[in-house]
Short mmCIF file of C-alpha atoms in Angstrom, two decimals:
data_model
loop_
_atom_site.label_atom_id
_atom_site.label_comp_id
_atom_site.label_asym_id
_atom_site.label_seq_id
_atom_site.Cartn_x
_atom_site.Cartn_y
_atom_site.Cartn_z
CA MET E 26 35.18 40.56 20.94
CA LYS E 27 36.58 37.15 20.04
CA GLU E 28 39.71 38.83 18.72
CA LEU E 29 40.19 40.73 21.98
CA ILE E 30 39.96 37.55 24.01
CA GLU E 31 42.48 35.85 21.73
CA LEU E 32 44.82 38.82 22.14
CA LEU E 33 44.41 38.63 25.90
CA ASN E 34 45.15 34.89 25.92
CA VAL E 35 48.23 35.13 23.75
CA PHE E 36 49.87 38.13 25.40
CA ALA E 37 49.09 37.24 29.01
CA MET E 38 50.65 33.84 28.37
CA LEU E 39 53.71 35.46 26.78
CA SER E 40 53.98 37.79 29.78
CA LEU E 41 54.39 34.87 32.16
CA MET E 42 56.72 32.96 29.84
CA ALA E 43 59.25 35.78 29.48
CA VAL E 44 62.12 34.10 31.30
CA GLY E 45 65.20 36.28 31.48
CA GLY E 46 63.55 39.29 29.86
CA GLY E 47 61.14 40.34 27.15
CA THR E 48 63.28 39.34 24.19
CA ALA E 49 62.88 35.68 25.16
CA VAL E 50 59.28 35.66 23.92
CA ILE E 51 59.93 37.17 20.48
CA PRO E 52 60.06 33.86 18.58
CA GLN E 53 56.83 32.61 20.13
CA MET E 54 55.20 36.03 19.68
CA GLU E 55 56.19 36.08 16.01
CA HIS E 56 54.75 32.61 15.49
CA GLU E 57 51.48 33.35 17.31
CA THR E 58 50.81 36.74 15.74
CA VAL E 59 51.94 35.95 12.18
CA ALA E 60 51.34 32.26 11.47
CA VAL E 61 48.66 31.26 13.99
CA HIS E 62 46.41 34.32 14.28
CA GLN E 63 47.56 36.32 11.24
CA TRP E 64 47.18 39.64 13.00
CA VAL E 65 50.23 40.97 11.14
CA SER E 66 52.42 39.81 8.25
CA SER E 67 55.98 38.73 8.96
CA THR E 68 57.29 41.93 7.36
CA GLN E 69 54.96 43.98 9.54
CA PHE E 70 56.12 42.07 12.61
CA ALA E 71 59.75 42.85 11.82
CA SER E 72 58.94 46.55 11.25
CA ILE E 73 56.85 46.81 14.40
CA TYR E 74 59.53 45.10 16.45
CA SER E 75 62.11 47.56 15.17
CA LEU E 76 59.84 50.55 15.86
CA GLY E 77 59.93 49.37 19.46
CA GLN E 78 63.69 49.83 19.44
CA LEU E 79 63.23 53.47 18.46
CA ALA E 80 60.93 54.38 21.33
CA PRO E 81 62.30 55.13 24.81
CA GLY E 82 61.48 52.91 27.76
CA PRO E 83 61.00 49.12 27.80
CA ASN E 84 61.60 47.93 24.25
CA MET E 85 58.60 45.60 24.19
CA SER E 86 55.83 48.23 24.36
CA MET E 87 55.59 47.82 20.59
CA VAL E 88 53.26 44.86 21.31
CA GLY E 89 50.54 47.52 21.47
CA ILE E 90 50.89 48.15 17.73
CA ILE E 91 50.26 44.47 17.04
CA GLY E 92 47.12 44.79 19.15
CA TYR E 93 46.11 47.82 17.12
CA HIS E 94 46.46 45.86 13.89
CA ALA E 95 44.31 43.08 15.28
CA ALA E 96 41.56 45.05 17.02
CA GLY E 97 42.07 48.81 16.80
CA ALA E 98 42.57 51.13 19.76
CA ALA E 99 41.00 48.66 22.20
CA GLY E 100 43.49 46.06 20.99
CA PHE E 101 46.37 48.46 21.56
CA PHE E 102 45.61 49.01 25.22
CA LEU E 103 44.41 45.50 25.94
CA VAL E 104 47.62 43.97 24.62
CA LEU E 105 49.78 46.36 26.65
CA PHE E 106 47.79 45.46 29.75
CA ALA E 107 47.92 41.72 29.02
CA PHE E 108 51.64 41.83 28.34
CA TYR E 109 52.72 43.86 31.36
CA PHE E 110 50.21 43.22 34.12
CA PRO E 111 50.57 39.46 34.81
CA ALA E 112 54.37 39.53 35.09
CA CYS E 113 54.29 42.73 37.16
CA MET E 114 51.70 41.23 39.49
CA LEU E 115 53.74 38.07 39.89
CA THR E 116 56.88 40.08 40.64
CA TYR E 117 54.99 42.17 43.18
CA VAL E 118 53.71 39.13 45.05
CA VAL E 119 56.86 37.04 44.82
CA SER E 120 59.25 39.86 45.73
CA HIS E 121 57.14 40.23 48.87
CA ILE E 122 57.97 36.73 50.03
CA TRP E 123 61.39 36.62 48.36
CA ASP E 124 63.37 37.51 51.45
CA SER E 125 62.46 34.24 53.07
CA TYR E 126 64.05 32.44 50.12
CA ARG E 127 67.06 34.68 49.85
CA ASP E 128 69.52 32.01 50.97
CA ASN E 129 67.69 29.11 49.42
CA PRO E 130 70.27 27.32 47.25
CA TRP E 131 67.62 26.51 44.64
CA ARG E 132 67.36 30.16 43.66
CA ASP E 133 70.84 30.04 42.22
CA ALA E 134 70.00 26.77 40.47
CA VAL E 135 66.96 28.35 38.82
CA GLN E 136 68.95 31.35 37.67
CA ARG E 137 71.85 29.36 36.29
CA GLY E 138 69.61 26.71 34.78
CA LEU E 139 67.41 29.18 32.93
CA ALA E 140 70.31 31.26 31.57
CA PRO E 141 71.18 29.01 28.58
CA ILE E 142 67.49 28.56 27.79
CA THR E 143 67.07 32.33 27.66
CA ILE E 144 70.02 32.55 25.29
CA GLY E 145 68.49 29.86 23.06
CA LEU E 146 65.22 31.81 23.02
CA MET E 147 66.99 35.05 22.13
CA LEU E 148 68.76 33.26 19.30
CA ALA E 149 65.40 31.98 18.11
CA GLY E 150 64.21 35.61 18.24
CA VAL E 151 67.08 36.68 15.99
CA TYR E 152 66.03 33.93 13.59
CA ALA E 153 62.31 34.80 13.80
CA VAL E 154 62.86 38.46 12.88
CA GLY E 155 65.92 37.88 10.72
CA LYS E 156 64.29 35.41 8.33
CA THR E 157 62.11 38.31 7.13
CA ALA E 158 64.21 41.37 7.81
CA SER E 159 67.75 40.20 7.04
CA PHE E 160 67.57 37.29 4.63
CA ASN E 161 64.33 37.05 2.72
CA LEU E 162 64.15 34.92 -0.41
CA ASP E 163 61.30 37.02 -1.80
CA ARG E 164 63.80 39.81 -2.23
CA PRO E 165 66.69 40.14 -4.71
CA LEU E 166 70.10 38.99 -3.64
CA TRP E 167 71.66 42.46 -3.51
CA PHE E 168 68.86 43.53 -1.14
CA ASN E 169 69.66 40.66 1.20
CA GLY E 170 73.32 41.61 0.98
CA VAL E 171 72.52 45.11 2.21
CA THR E 172 70.21 43.98 5.02
CA LEU E 173 72.67 41.32 6.21
CA GLY E 174 75.42 43.93 5.97
CA PHE E 175 73.46 46.31 8.19
CA GLY E 176 73.05 43.62 10.84
CA LEU E 177 76.69 42.53 10.79
CA ALA E 178 77.93 46.12 10.80
CA ILE E 179 75.84 46.83 13.89
CA VAL E 180 77.11 43.74 15.70
CA LEU E 181 80.71 44.74 15.01
CA LEU E 182 80.18 48.43 15.82
CA LEU E 183 78.52 47.67 19.14
CA PHE E 184 81.26 45.26 20.18
CA TRP E 185 83.85 47.82 19.17
CA LYS E 186 82.37 50.89 20.80
CA ARG E 187 79.52 51.93 23.07
CA ILE E 188 77.16 53.68 20.69
CA ASN E 189 73.50 54.36 21.36
CA PRO E 190 71.74 51.65 19.32
CA ALA E 191 68.83 54.00 18.50
CA ILE E 192 71.25 56.16 16.50
CA LEU E 193 72.50 53.14 14.54
CA ILE E 194 68.93 52.05 13.80
CA LEU E 195 68.01 55.52 12.55
CA ALA E 196 71.15 55.62 10.41
CA CYS E 197 70.23 52.28 8.79
CA GLY E 198 66.73 53.62 8.20
CA ALA E 199 68.16 56.70 6.48
CA ILE E 200 70.48 54.63 4.28
CA GLY E 201 67.63 52.24 3.59
CA TRP E 202 65.45 55.11 2.39
CA PHE E 203 67.89 55.68 -0.50
CA VAL E 204 69.18 52.17 -1.12
CA LEU E 205 66.52 49.56 -0.29
CA ARG E 206 63.98 50.14 -3.02
CA MET V 16 50.82 65.05 52.38
CA PRO V 17 53.37 62.26 51.97
CA ARG V 18 53.21 60.19 55.10
CA PRO V 19 55.68 57.41 55.92
CA ILE V 20 54.05 54.02 55.66
CA ALA V 21 55.27 50.83 57.20
CA ASN V 22 56.23 49.09 53.99
CA GLU V 23 59.91 48.37 54.50
CA PRO V 24 61.25 51.89 54.12
CA SER V 25 64.83 51.36 52.97
CA ALA V 26 66.19 54.42 54.75
CA ALA V 27 65.28 56.24 57.90
CA ALA V 28 64.10 59.20 55.84
CA ALA V 29 60.43 59.49 54.92
CA PRO V 30 59.75 57.65 51.63
CA PRO V 31 59.21 59.82 48.57
CA SER V 32 55.70 60.77 47.50
CA ILE V 33 53.86 58.79 44.83
CA GLY V 34 54.21 61.75 42.48
CA LYS V 35 57.96 61.87 43.06
CA ILE V 36 58.28 58.13 42.33
CA PHE V 37 56.24 58.49 39.15
CA THR V 38 58.28 61.48 37.96
CA ALA V 39 61.62 59.80 38.62
CA PHE V 40 60.65 56.69 36.68
CA ALA V 41 58.94 58.69 33.93
CA LEU V 42 62.21 60.57 33.39
CA ILE V 43 63.92 57.22 32.81
CA GLY V 44 61.02 56.14 30.63
CA ILE V 45 61.34 59.17 28.40
CA SER V 46 65.12 59.49 28.16
CA SER V 47 66.20 55.86 27.80
CA PHE V 48 66.51 55.59 24.03
CA GLY V 49 68.23 52.52 22.71
CA GLY V 50 67.68 50.05 25.55
CA GLY V 51 69.97 49.34 28.49
CA LEU V 52 67.28 50.41 30.94
CA VAL V 53 68.80 48.67 33.92
CA ALA V 54 71.78 51.03 33.82
CA TYR V 55 69.45 54.05 33.73
CA LEU V 56 67.47 52.61 36.65
CA ARG V 57 70.64 52.13 38.66
CA ASP V 58 71.75 55.72 38.02
CA VAL V 59 68.48 57.14 39.26
CA VAL V 60 67.57 54.74 42.07
CA VAL V 61 71.04 54.30 43.59
CA ASP V 62 73.08 57.37 42.65
CA ARG V 63 70.68 60.26 42.17
CA GLU V 64 67.78 59.55 44.53
CA GLN V 65 69.61 57.14 46.86
CA TRP V 66 66.45 55.17 47.44
CA LEU V 67 68.34 51.87 47.46
CA SER V 68 71.92 50.99 48.30
CA LYS V 69 74.07 49.34 45.65
CA ASP V 70 73.53 45.92 47.21
CA GLU V 71 69.78 46.40 47.59
CA PHE V 72 69.61 47.32 43.91
CA LEU V 73 71.59 44.23 42.91
CA GLY V 74 69.21 42.17 45.04
CA ALA V 75 66.22 43.71 43.26
CA LEU V 76 67.85 43.08 39.89
CA GLU V 77 68.46 39.45 40.83
CA ILE V 78 64.77 38.96 41.55
CA GLY V 79 63.79 40.90 38.43
CA GLN V 80 65.95 38.71 36.23
CA THR V 81 64.85 35.43 37.77
CA LEU V 82 61.12 36.08 37.55
CA PRO V 83 59.32 36.20 34.21
CA GLY V 84 58.66 39.55 32.61
CA LEU V 85 60.84 42.43 31.53
CA ASN V 86 63.83 42.97 33.80
CA SER V 87 63.33 46.74 33.82
CA THR V 88 59.64 46.71 34.74
CA ASN V 89 60.26 44.02 37.36
CA VAL V 90 62.94 46.14 38.99
CA ALA V 91 60.62 49.17 38.88
CA ILE V 92 57.91 47.13 40.62
CA ILE V 93 60.30 46.00 43.35
CA VAL V 94 61.75 49.47 43.96
CA GLY V 95 58.29 51.08 43.95
CA ARG V 96 56.99 48.49 46.38
CA LYS V 97 59.89 49.01 48.77
CA LEU V 98 59.30 52.75 48.74
CA ARG V 99 55.55 52.97 48.88
CA GLY V 100 53.79 49.62 48.69
CA PRO V 101 51.25 48.88 45.95
CA ARG V 102 50.77 52.48 44.93
CA GLY V 103 54.52 53.02 44.73
CA ALA V 104 54.91 49.93 42.55
CA THR V 105 52.11 51.09 40.26
CA ALA V 106 53.57 54.59 39.97
CA ALA V 107 57.04 53.24 39.20
CA ALA V 108 55.87 50.78 36.54
CA LEU V 109 53.51 53.26 34.86
CA GLY V 110 56.17 55.96 34.94
CA LEU V 111 58.62 53.68 33.19
CA ILE V 112 56.18 52.38 30.59
CA LEU V 113 53.88 55.28 29.68
CA PRO V 114 56.29 57.71 27.96
CA GLY V 115 57.41 55.00 25.55
CA VAL V 116 53.79 54.02 24.95
CA ALA V 117 52.97 57.63 24.05
CA VAL V 118 55.84 57.67 21.55
CA LEU V 119 54.69 54.33 20.15
CA ILE V 120 51.14 55.56 19.69
CA ILE V 121 52.55 58.27 17.42
CA LEU V 122 54.99 55.91 15.66
CA GLY V 123 52.24 53.29 15.36
CA LEU V 124 49.75 55.70 13.78
CA LEU V 125 52.40 56.90 11.35
CA TYR V 126 53.27 53.28 10.60
CA VAL V 127 49.69 52.22 9.96
CA ARG V 128 49.19 55.23 7.69
CA PHE V 129 52.43 55.13 5.71
CA HIS V 130 53.78 51.60 5.72
CA ASN V 131 52.71 51.04 2.11
CA ASN V 132 54.50 54.16 0.91
CA PRO V 133 57.62 52.95 -0.98
CA ASP V 134 59.93 55.51 0.66
CA VAL V 135 58.78 54.52 4.13
CA ALA V 136 58.92 50.82 3.27
CA ALA V 137 62.54 51.25 2.16
CA ALA V 138 63.47 53.06 5.37
CA LEU V 139 61.65 50.46 7.48
CA ALA V 140 63.53 47.64 5.72
CA GLY V 141 66.74 49.32 6.84
CA VAL V 142 65.43 49.84 10.35
CA ALA V 143 64.31 46.21 10.67
CA ALA V 144 67.62 44.89 9.35
CA ALA V 145 69.39 47.03 11.93
CA ALA V 146 67.12 45.77 14.73
CA VAL V 147 68.15 42.19 13.92
CA GLY V 148 71.79 43.18 14.27
CA LEU V 149 71.03 44.81 17.60
CA LEU V 150 69.22 41.72 18.88
CA LEU V 151 72.05 39.46 17.71
CA GLN V 152 74.65 41.61 19.43
CA VAL V 153 72.74 41.56 22.71
CA THR V 154 72.35 37.78 22.41
CA LEU V 155 76.07 37.28 21.76
CA LYS V 156 76.98 39.64 24.59
CA ILE V 157 74.69 37.99 27.13
CA GLY V 158 75.56 34.52 25.86
CA GLY V 159 79.29 35.20 25.93
CA ARG V 160 81.23 32.11 26.77
CA SER V 161 78.06 30.05 27.10
CA PHE V 162 78.32 29.50 23.35
CA LEU V 163 81.56 27.60 23.93
CA ARG V 164 80.47 25.53 26.93
CA PRO V 165 79.00 22.12 25.97
CA LYS V 166 76.92 22.11 29.16
CA ASP V 167 75.19 25.33 28.07
CA LEU V 168 75.00 24.45 24.37
CA MET V 169 73.11 21.35 25.46
CA PHE V 170 70.24 23.74 26.24
CA ILE V 171 70.88 26.63 23.86
CA ILE V 172 70.64 24.49 20.72
CA PRO V 173 67.52 22.45 21.65
CA THR V 174 65.74 25.63 22.82
CA PHE V 175 66.61 27.37 19.57
CA LEU V 176 65.46 24.43 17.45
CA MET V 177 62.27 23.71 19.39
CA VAL V 178 60.96 27.27 19.63
CA GLY V 179 62.63 28.92 16.67
CA VAL V 180 62.49 26.26 13.99
CA PHE V 181 59.88 23.68 14.95
CA HIS V 182 57.49 26.06 16.76
CA VAL V 183 57.06 23.87 19.80
CA SER V 184 55.13 26.10 22.18
CA LEU V 185 57.20 28.15 24.58
CA ALA V 186 55.30 26.70 27.54
CA ALA V 187 56.02 23.12 26.48
CA THR V 188 59.67 23.92 25.81
CA LEU V 189 60.10 25.53 29.20
CA PHE V 190 58.35 22.72 31.04
CA LEU V 191 60.49 20.14 29.25
CA LEU V 192 63.89 21.80 29.43
CA ALA V 193 63.80 24.01 32.52
CA PRO V 194 63.44 21.20 35.10
CA ILE V 195 66.41 19.35 33.57
CA ALA V 196 68.49 22.52 33.37
CA ILE V 197 67.66 23.49 36.95
CA TRP V 198 68.35 19.96 38.21
CA LEU V 199 71.76 19.93 36.54
CA ASN V 200 72.52 23.14 38.44
CA ARG V 201 71.05 21.85 41.68
CA PRO V 202 72.57 22.87 45.01
CA GLU V 203 75.80 21.16 45.97
CA SER V 204 74.22 19.71 49.11
CA LEU V 205 71.87 17.64 46.95
CA LYS V 206 74.59 16.58 44.57
CA LYS V 207 76.32 14.75 47.41
CA LYS V 208 73.33 12.49 47.84
CA ALA V 209 73.50 11.45 44.20
CA PRO V 210 75.81 8.55 43.35
CA ALA V 211 79.16 10.27 43.05
CA PRO V 212 82.23 8.97 41.27
CA SER V 213 84.09 9.08 44.58
CA SER V 214 83.75 6.31 47.13
CA ASP V 215 80.94 7.83 49.16
CA PRO V 216 79.20 5.13 51.18
CA GLU V 217 75.51 4.55 50.48
CA PRO V 218 73.34 6.39 53.00
#
């Protein structure tokens, strides 16, 4: 029961802190679930996050799997609820009264002001997942070379051409199956 | 029977039924592999179903991006609400989320069962390394020229260091940095009141 309440606290808070999209909360989520509450290991967090990229729909539904690790099936559904409901509720209520603020000049200020903060948070997310998944000192150097290579190759490929990222992720998984052992 | 309700119907036509809203969003929820949900939403909401005009959709997206939460679910909530009030919003959000959740239940159970298997661990290491690349690419794409503008770097770097490296809580970081960032982007009308380099007389 205590675990469920902790899950509720952490994920409801994250829900309302997700400025500019779900990816903004990844660094804080990693810290809370790995270091503070130890619901998952950092390797598990990286794997679970990447499983989320393989499923269709919003790419943050993988939070449920973290809940499952912490508190079983109840944790799975509670975390999904805690992560989606508060922000959805807020959007519902605020979008109701939004029209009266449509021409308020502060709206633009909020949007432009938060943009660089969101980018900083996303960068912190890359670091939070990358320090385990891409460059991990517990692993041999050649292994890190391959994982860093995967990441860089994907960055370049996606800037070069519009490819469905899920295909690239599956391809790296397939190569990893043979190489990363 | 679907009955028009008075919740800001966007067109003169009767709004779609709850079931229709759910199905339309569930189709997005099940087919949108690899992210980029907003584009899928636009295709369905504006082009296929014509529930919103292009401008209305951009308006919804603007709200969805400004408010906390996932942009895609926020847009679903706004579109659902416009069509059918609270039940429409619920149907749209659940439609978008549930198919992926079903897939993740299966992936999650497989993960919990097999993640210690060396073959699976090797594949997952590849998958996770790829996910980092994907996240970095999205960050660079969204960031774009912000990474070259000192005014933006002034917030990108401290945010990264505070949250990413020093684990200052996200709430504290936002409450410290957001007011400054918003103030620096304050409306022009307010900027005039501030002491300007020009020779504006004191009010």
